[in-house]
Tab-separated table of C-alpha atoms in Angstrom:
chain	number	residue	atom	x	y	z
A	1	MET	CA	0.000	0.000	0.000
A	2	LYS	CA	1.084	3.571	-0.535
A	3	ASN	CA	2.265	5.597	2.469
A	4	SER	CA	-0.904	7.703	2.449
A	5	ALA	CA	-3.054	4.580	2.645
A	6	LEU	CA	-0.982	3.219	5.516
A	7	LEU	CA	-1.341	6.516	7.338
A	8	LEU	CA	-5.107	6.369	6.876
A	9	PHE	CA	-5.139	2.830	8.208
A	10	ALA	CA	-3.134	3.774	11.286
A	11	THR	CA	-5.336	6.762	11.943
A	12	ILE	CA	-8.664	4.963	11.775
A	13	LEU	CA	-7.831	1.476	13.025
A	14	PHE	CA	-6.314	2.485	16.335
A	15	SER	CA	-8.544	5.414	17.229
A	16	ASN	CA	-9.672	5.104	20.848
A	17	THR	CA	-12.976	6.911	20.401
A	18	ILE	CA	-16.199	5.381	19.167
A	19	ASN	CA	-17.996	7.573	16.648
A	20	ALA	CA	-21.055	9.271	18.084
A	21	GLN	CA	-22.841	8.482	14.828
A	22	LEU	CA	-23.300	4.869	15.917
A	23	LYS	CA	-27.019	4.627	16.562
A	24	THR	CA	-28.944	1.841	18.275
A	25	VAL	CA	-31.646	0.352	16.057
A	26	LYS	CA	-34.389	-1.789	17.584
A	27	TYR	CA	-35.861	-4.454	15.348
A	28	THR	CA	-37.560	-7.764	15.975
A	29	ASP	CA	-37.683	-11.444	15.154
A	30	GLY	CA	-41.253	-12.221	16.107
A	31	ALA	CA	-41.496	-11.364	19.818
A	32	GLN	CA	-37.723	-11.221	20.240
A	33	VAL	CA	-36.359	-7.659	20.438
A	34	LEU	CA	-32.981	-7.142	18.793
A	35	ASN	CA	-30.651	-4.164	19.212
A	36	GLY	CA	-28.296	-3.520	16.331
A	37	LEU	CA	-26.009	-0.564	15.687
A	38	SER	CA	-26.051	1.544	12.537
A	39	ILE	CA	-23.583	4.086	11.181
A	40	LYS	CA	-23.850	5.930	7.892
A	41	ALA	CA	-21.062	6.452	5.391
A	42	ALA	CA	-18.986	9.545	6.114
A	43	LYS	CA	-19.110	10.524	2.445
A	44	LYS	CA	-21.881	10.382	-0.107
A	45	SER	CA	-21.899	7.898	-2.966
A	46	SER	CA	-24.346	7.283	-5.762
A	47	HIS	CA	-23.837	3.537	-5.231
A	48	ASN	CA	-24.386	3.535	-1.413
A	49	PRO	CA	-22.236	0.474	-0.608
A	50	GLY	CA	-23.145	-1.332	2.586
A	51	ILE	CA	-21.419	-3.657	5.021
A	52	LEU	CA	-23.246	-5.994	7.376
A	53	LEU	CA	-21.008	-6.759	10.352
A	54	LEU	CA	-21.508	-9.912	12.430
A	55	PRO	CA	-19.692	-9.698	15.781
A	56	ALA	CA	-17.894	-12.377	17.776
A	57	TRP	CA	-19.576	-14.750	20.220
A	58	LEU	CA	-19.884	-12.286	23.112
A	59	GLY	CA	-22.075	-10.083	20.918
A	60	ILE	CA	-21.610	-6.448	19.943
A	61	ASP	CA	-18.294	-5.383	21.473
A	62	ASN	CA	-15.746	-2.568	21.283
A	63	ALA	CA	-13.898	-4.287	18.448
A	64	SER	CA	-16.988	-4.487	16.225
A	65	LYS	CA	-17.911	-0.869	17.014
A	66	GLN	CA	-14.427	0.318	16.086
A	67	ILE	CA	-14.443	-1.627	12.827
A	68	ALA	CA	-17.834	-0.159	11.929
A	69	GLU	CA	-16.533	3.339	12.571
A	70	ASN	CA	-13.421	2.674	10.466
A	71	LEU	CA	-15.445	1.408	7.535
A	72	SER	CA	-17.901	4.294	7.669
A	73	LYS	CA	-14.949	6.669	7.266
A	74	LEU	CA	-14.025	4.775	4.108
A	75	GLY	CA	-17.470	5.423	2.621
A	76	TYR	CA	-19.628	2.457	3.670
A	77	HIS	CA	-22.970	2.296	5.447
A	78	VAL	CA	-22.481	-0.273	8.227
A	79	PHE	CA	-24.923	-2.220	10.400
A	80	ILE	CA	-23.775	-4.389	13.316
A	81	ALA	CA	-26.168	-7.291	13.792
A	82	ASP	CA	-27.595	-8.384	17.129
A	83	ILE	CA	-27.906	-12.146	16.812
A	84	TYR	CA	-28.924	-13.033	20.379
A	85	GLY	CA	-31.447	-10.334	21.326
A	86	GLU	CA	-32.603	-8.798	24.590
A	87	GLY	CA	-32.523	-11.187	27.534
A	88	ASN	CA	-30.039	-13.495	25.833
A	89	TYR	CA	-26.770	-11.574	25.923
A	90	PRO	CA	-23.969	-13.792	27.302
A	91	LYS	CA	-22.261	-12.667	30.504
A	92	ASN	CA	-19.206	-14.873	30.034
A	93	THR	CA	-17.549	-17.206	27.553
A	94	ALA	CA	-19.441	-20.246	28.839
A	95	GLU	CA	-22.767	-18.585	28.065
A	96	ALA	CA	-21.386	-17.300	24.769
A	97	GLY	CA	-20.372	-20.803	23.771
A	98	LYS	CA	-23.846	-22.106	24.523
A	99	GLN	CA	-25.588	-19.311	22.595
A	100	ALA	CA	-23.248	-19.491	19.615
A	101	GLY	CA	-23.481	-23.274	19.568
A	102	TYR	CA	-27.251	-23.091	19.326
A	103	PHE	CA	-27.134	-20.927	16.211
A	104	LYS	CA	-24.361	-22.948	14.614
A	105	THR	CA	-26.499	-26.072	15.020
A	106	ASN	CA	-29.748	-24.349	14.048
A	107	PHE	CA	-28.199	-22.672	11.040
A	108	ALA	CA	-31.529	-21.733	9.432
A	109	GLU	CA	-32.315	-19.568	12.460
A	110	TYR	CA	-28.846	-18.025	12.243
A	111	GLN	CA	-29.428	-17.230	8.581
A	112	LYS	CA	-32.799	-15.685	9.469
A	113	ARG	CA	-31.282	-13.402	12.123
A	114	ILE	CA	-28.569	-12.375	9.680
A	115	ASN	CA	-31.135	-11.584	7.004
A	116	LEU	CA	-33.176	-9.472	9.434
A	117	ALA	CA	-30.073	-7.403	10.144
A	118	LEU	CA	-29.410	-7.174	6.419
A	119	GLN	CA	-32.832	-5.591	5.930
A	120	GLU	CA	-32.007	-3.003	8.612
A	121	LEU	CA	-28.803	-2.134	6.770
A	122	ILE	CA	-30.836	-1.530	3.629
A	123	LYS	CA	-33.300	0.634	5.563
A	124	SER	CA	-30.371	2.753	6.763
A	125	GLY	CA	-29.550	3.734	3.197
A	126	ALA	CA	-27.370	0.954	1.767
A	127	ASN	CA	-28.033	-0.269	-1.761
A	128	ALA	CA	-29.679	-3.700	-1.471
A	129	ASP	CA	-27.612	-4.965	-4.395
A	130	ASN	CA	-24.284	-3.537	-3.226
A	131	ILE	CA	-23.571	-5.194	0.134
A	132	VAL	CA	-20.819	-7.347	1.660
A	133	ALA	CA	-21.154	-9.236	4.959
A	134	ILE	CA	-18.107	-9.448	7.224
A	135	GLY	CA	-17.792	-11.370	10.470
A	136	TYR	CA	-15.391	-12.150	13.285
A	137	CYS	CA	-15.078	-15.499	15.133
A	138	PHE	CA	-18.729	-16.620	15.584
A	139	GLY	CA	-19.654	-13.888	13.111
A	140	GLY	CA	-17.090	-15.286	10.692
A	141	THR	CA	-19.052	-18.527	10.753
A	142	GLY	CA	-22.196	-16.463	10.207
A	143	VAL	CA	-21.082	-14.809	7.005
A	144	LEU	CA	-20.321	-18.219	5.526
A	145	GLU	CA	-23.887	-19.178	6.437
A	146	ALA	CA	-25.055	-16.026	4.647
A	147	ALA	CA	-23.283	-17.286	1.531
A	148	ARG	CA	-24.616	-20.828	1.948
A	149	GLY	CA	-28.131	-19.464	2.532
A	150	HIS	CA	-28.047	-17.351	-0.645
A	151	LEU	CA	-28.638	-14.069	1.166
A	152	ASN	CA	-28.480	-11.058	-1.115
A	153	VAL	CA	-24.836	-10.108	-0.574
A	154	LYS	CA	-22.138	-9.650	-3.210
A	155	GLY	CA	-19.469	-11.142	-1.014
A	156	VAL	CA	-18.566	-12.345	2.468
A	157	ALA	CA	-15.370	-11.944	4.478
A	158	SER	CA	-14.682	-14.194	7.474
A	159	PHE	CA	-11.988	-13.350	10.045
A	160	HIS	CA	-10.780	-16.141	12.365
A	161	GLY	CA	-14.189	-17.775	12.013
A	162	GLY	CA	-15.277	-21.365	12.237
A	163	LEU	CA	-15.437	-22.937	8.780
A	164	GLY	CA	-17.284	-26.182	9.302
A	165	LYS	CA	-20.828	-27.310	8.659
A	166	ASP	CA	-22.728	-30.551	9.094
A	167	ALA	CA	-21.417	-32.976	6.492
A	168	ALA	CA	-24.986	-34.185	5.906
A	169	ARG	CA	-25.989	-30.814	4.510
A	170	THR	CA	-26.241	-30.541	0.744
A	171	VAL	CA	-23.535	-28.510	-0.944
A	172	GLU	CA	-25.197	-25.916	-3.159
A	173	PRO	CA	-23.709	-23.369	-5.566
A	174	ILE	CA	-22.354	-20.273	-3.841
A	175	THR	CA	-22.563	-17.071	-5.855
A	176	ALA	CA	-21.205	-14.595	-3.285
A	177	LYS	CA	-17.446	-14.083	-3.448
A	178	VAL	CA	-15.718	-15.487	-0.365
A	179	LEU	CA	-12.689	-14.202	1.547
A	180	VAL	CA	-11.383	-16.107	4.574
A	181	CYS	CA	-8.676	-14.515	6.744
A	182	HIS	CA	-7.254	-17.203	8.994
A	183	GLY	CA	-4.637	-17.419	11.725
A	184	ALA	CA	-2.080	-20.008	10.637
A	185	ASP	CA	-1.779	-21.281	14.219
A	186	ASP	CA	-5.473	-21.119	15.206
A	187	PRO	CA	-5.995	-24.167	17.460
A	188	PHE	CA	-9.791	-23.998	17.284
A	189	VAL	CA	-10.049	-24.851	13.585
A	190	SER	CA	-8.739	-28.305	12.746
A	191	LYS	CA	-6.908	-29.328	9.597
A	192	GLU	CA	-9.849	-31.605	8.824
A	193	GLU	CA	-12.259	-28.661	9.065
A	194	ILE	CA	-10.077	-26.576	6.767
A	195	THR	CA	-9.814	-29.397	4.233
A	196	ALA	CA	-13.572	-29.965	4.269
A	197	PHE	CA	-14.258	-26.237	3.878
A	198	GLN	CA	-11.924	-25.906	0.912
A	199	GLN	CA	-13.540	-28.921	-0.733
A	200	GLU	CA	-16.957	-27.361	-0.125
A	201	MET	CA	-15.785	-24.193	-1.869
A	202	ARG	CA	-14.611	-26.213	-4.847
A	203	ASP	CA	-17.797	-28.256	-4.999
A	204	SER	CA	-19.973	-25.144	-4.720
A	205	LYS	CA	-18.045	-23.494	-7.589
A	206	ALA	CA	-17.413	-20.485	-5.349
A	207	ASP	CA	-15.039	-17.635	-6.147
A	208	TRP	CA	-13.041	-17.983	-2.941
A	209	GLN	CA	-9.721	-17.124	-1.379
A	210	MET	CA	-8.172	-18.084	1.947
A	211	ILE	CA	-5.274	-16.142	3.432
A	212	TYR	CA	-3.143	-17.405	6.319
A	213	TYR	CA	-1.336	-15.096	8.738
A	214	ALA	CA	1.875	-16.292	10.390
A	215	ASN	CA	2.170	-16.527	14.176
A	216	SER	CA	-1.545	-15.804	14.510
A	217	VAL	CA	-4.181	-17.615	16.507
A	218	HIS	CA	-7.885	-17.039	17.095
A	219	SER	CA	-9.135	-13.433	17.559
A	220	PHE	CA	-6.018	-11.941	15.944
A	221	THR	CA	-7.905	-8.754	14.966
A	222	ASN	CA	-9.138	-7.934	18.491
A	223	PRO	CA	-6.848	-5.672	20.579
A	224	GLU	CA	-8.680	-6.800	23.732
A	225	ALA	CA	-7.709	-10.455	23.206
A	226	GLY	CA	-4.306	-10.075	24.879
A	227	ASN	CA	-1.019	-11.145	23.325
A	228	ASP	CA	-0.455	-14.665	24.647
A	229	ASN	CA	-0.733	-17.071	21.717
A	230	SER	CA	-0.553	-20.043	24.092
A	231	LYS	CA	-4.130	-19.279	25.180
A	232	GLY	CA	-5.335	-19.940	21.645
A	233	ALA	CA	-6.799	-16.453	21.182
A	234	ALA	CA	-4.612	-13.345	20.993
A	235	TYR	CA	-4.210	-10.065	19.142
A	236	ASN	CA	-1.586	-9.822	16.410
A	237	GLU	CA	-1.060	-6.256	15.192
A	238	LYS	CA	0.692	-7.253	11.972
A	239	ALA	CA	-1.997	-9.771	11.044
A	240	ALA	CA	-4.728	-7.264	11.937
A	241	LYS	CA	-3.203	-4.642	9.628
A	242	ARG	CA	-2.663	-7.095	6.806
A	243	SER	CA	-6.164	-8.533	7.045
A	244	PHE	CA	-7.674	-5.038	7.030
A	245	GLU	CA	-5.717	-4.268	3.847
A	246	HIS	CA	-6.966	-7.524	2.324
A	247	LEU	CA	-10.519	-6.582	3.299
A	248	GLN	CA	-10.174	-3.228	1.546
A	249	LEU	CA	-8.905	-4.911	-1.617
A	250	PHE	CA	-11.844	-7.319	-1.463
A	251	LEU	CA	-14.379	-4.521	-0.975
A	252	ASN	CA	-12.880	-2.520	-3.818
A	253	GLU	CA	-13.224	-5.556	-6.082
A	254	VAL	CA	-16.734	-6.580	-5.057
A	255	LEU	CA	-18.612	-3.355	-4.355
A	256	LYS	CA	-19.361	-0.275	-6.417
A	257	LYS	CA	-18.390	2.964	-4.708
């Protein structure tokens, strides 16, 4: 990247303030109240590109808010999905694992919650035919489900997300472009899961790419994950920067601005 682009990255990625333009949006899935966050693009565009952001397993966190702010500054309308809803927000990792596990197993319900958030992104001003879904950890699994479920997105980008699905599920064509950013030393995604995912991409005739980052484990984009790789989840500044650059290249390829 050029020096100016690197300077922009450094300025927006490591800002400590959350943009006041992030607005809570209440929406529903039947009787279940959901609370997403919306932020409009900082600059106008005739194409109104949109990004649906699916957060990690603890739900909407500082990392997802910061990413949304960063992307709005680059000209995207962004909506952060609330997958769990009021009364179901996990208080710790054990509860998060239980909640996330439910939606991974009941993937049709996960796809439904994602699609509901997608509709809120469109209501906020994003072009319905000019949207990419991105996700982190549990959300990284979610964006792959968005692609498998044929949601109306041009592409999906998964960061340190789970890749697997039930082998009994039918492999169908995937039309959304797929980017997977993966920690090369992530202990939570097995070699068998990676192999099966890559075969699924081939069988589905997807336009896909998978990028590995050295010395990186789970949660490598999250500054609040600590820096101890031996715990299996840790922040890696170099991998975070590189994956953000790869995301920008992907967005520039897939979306009209």
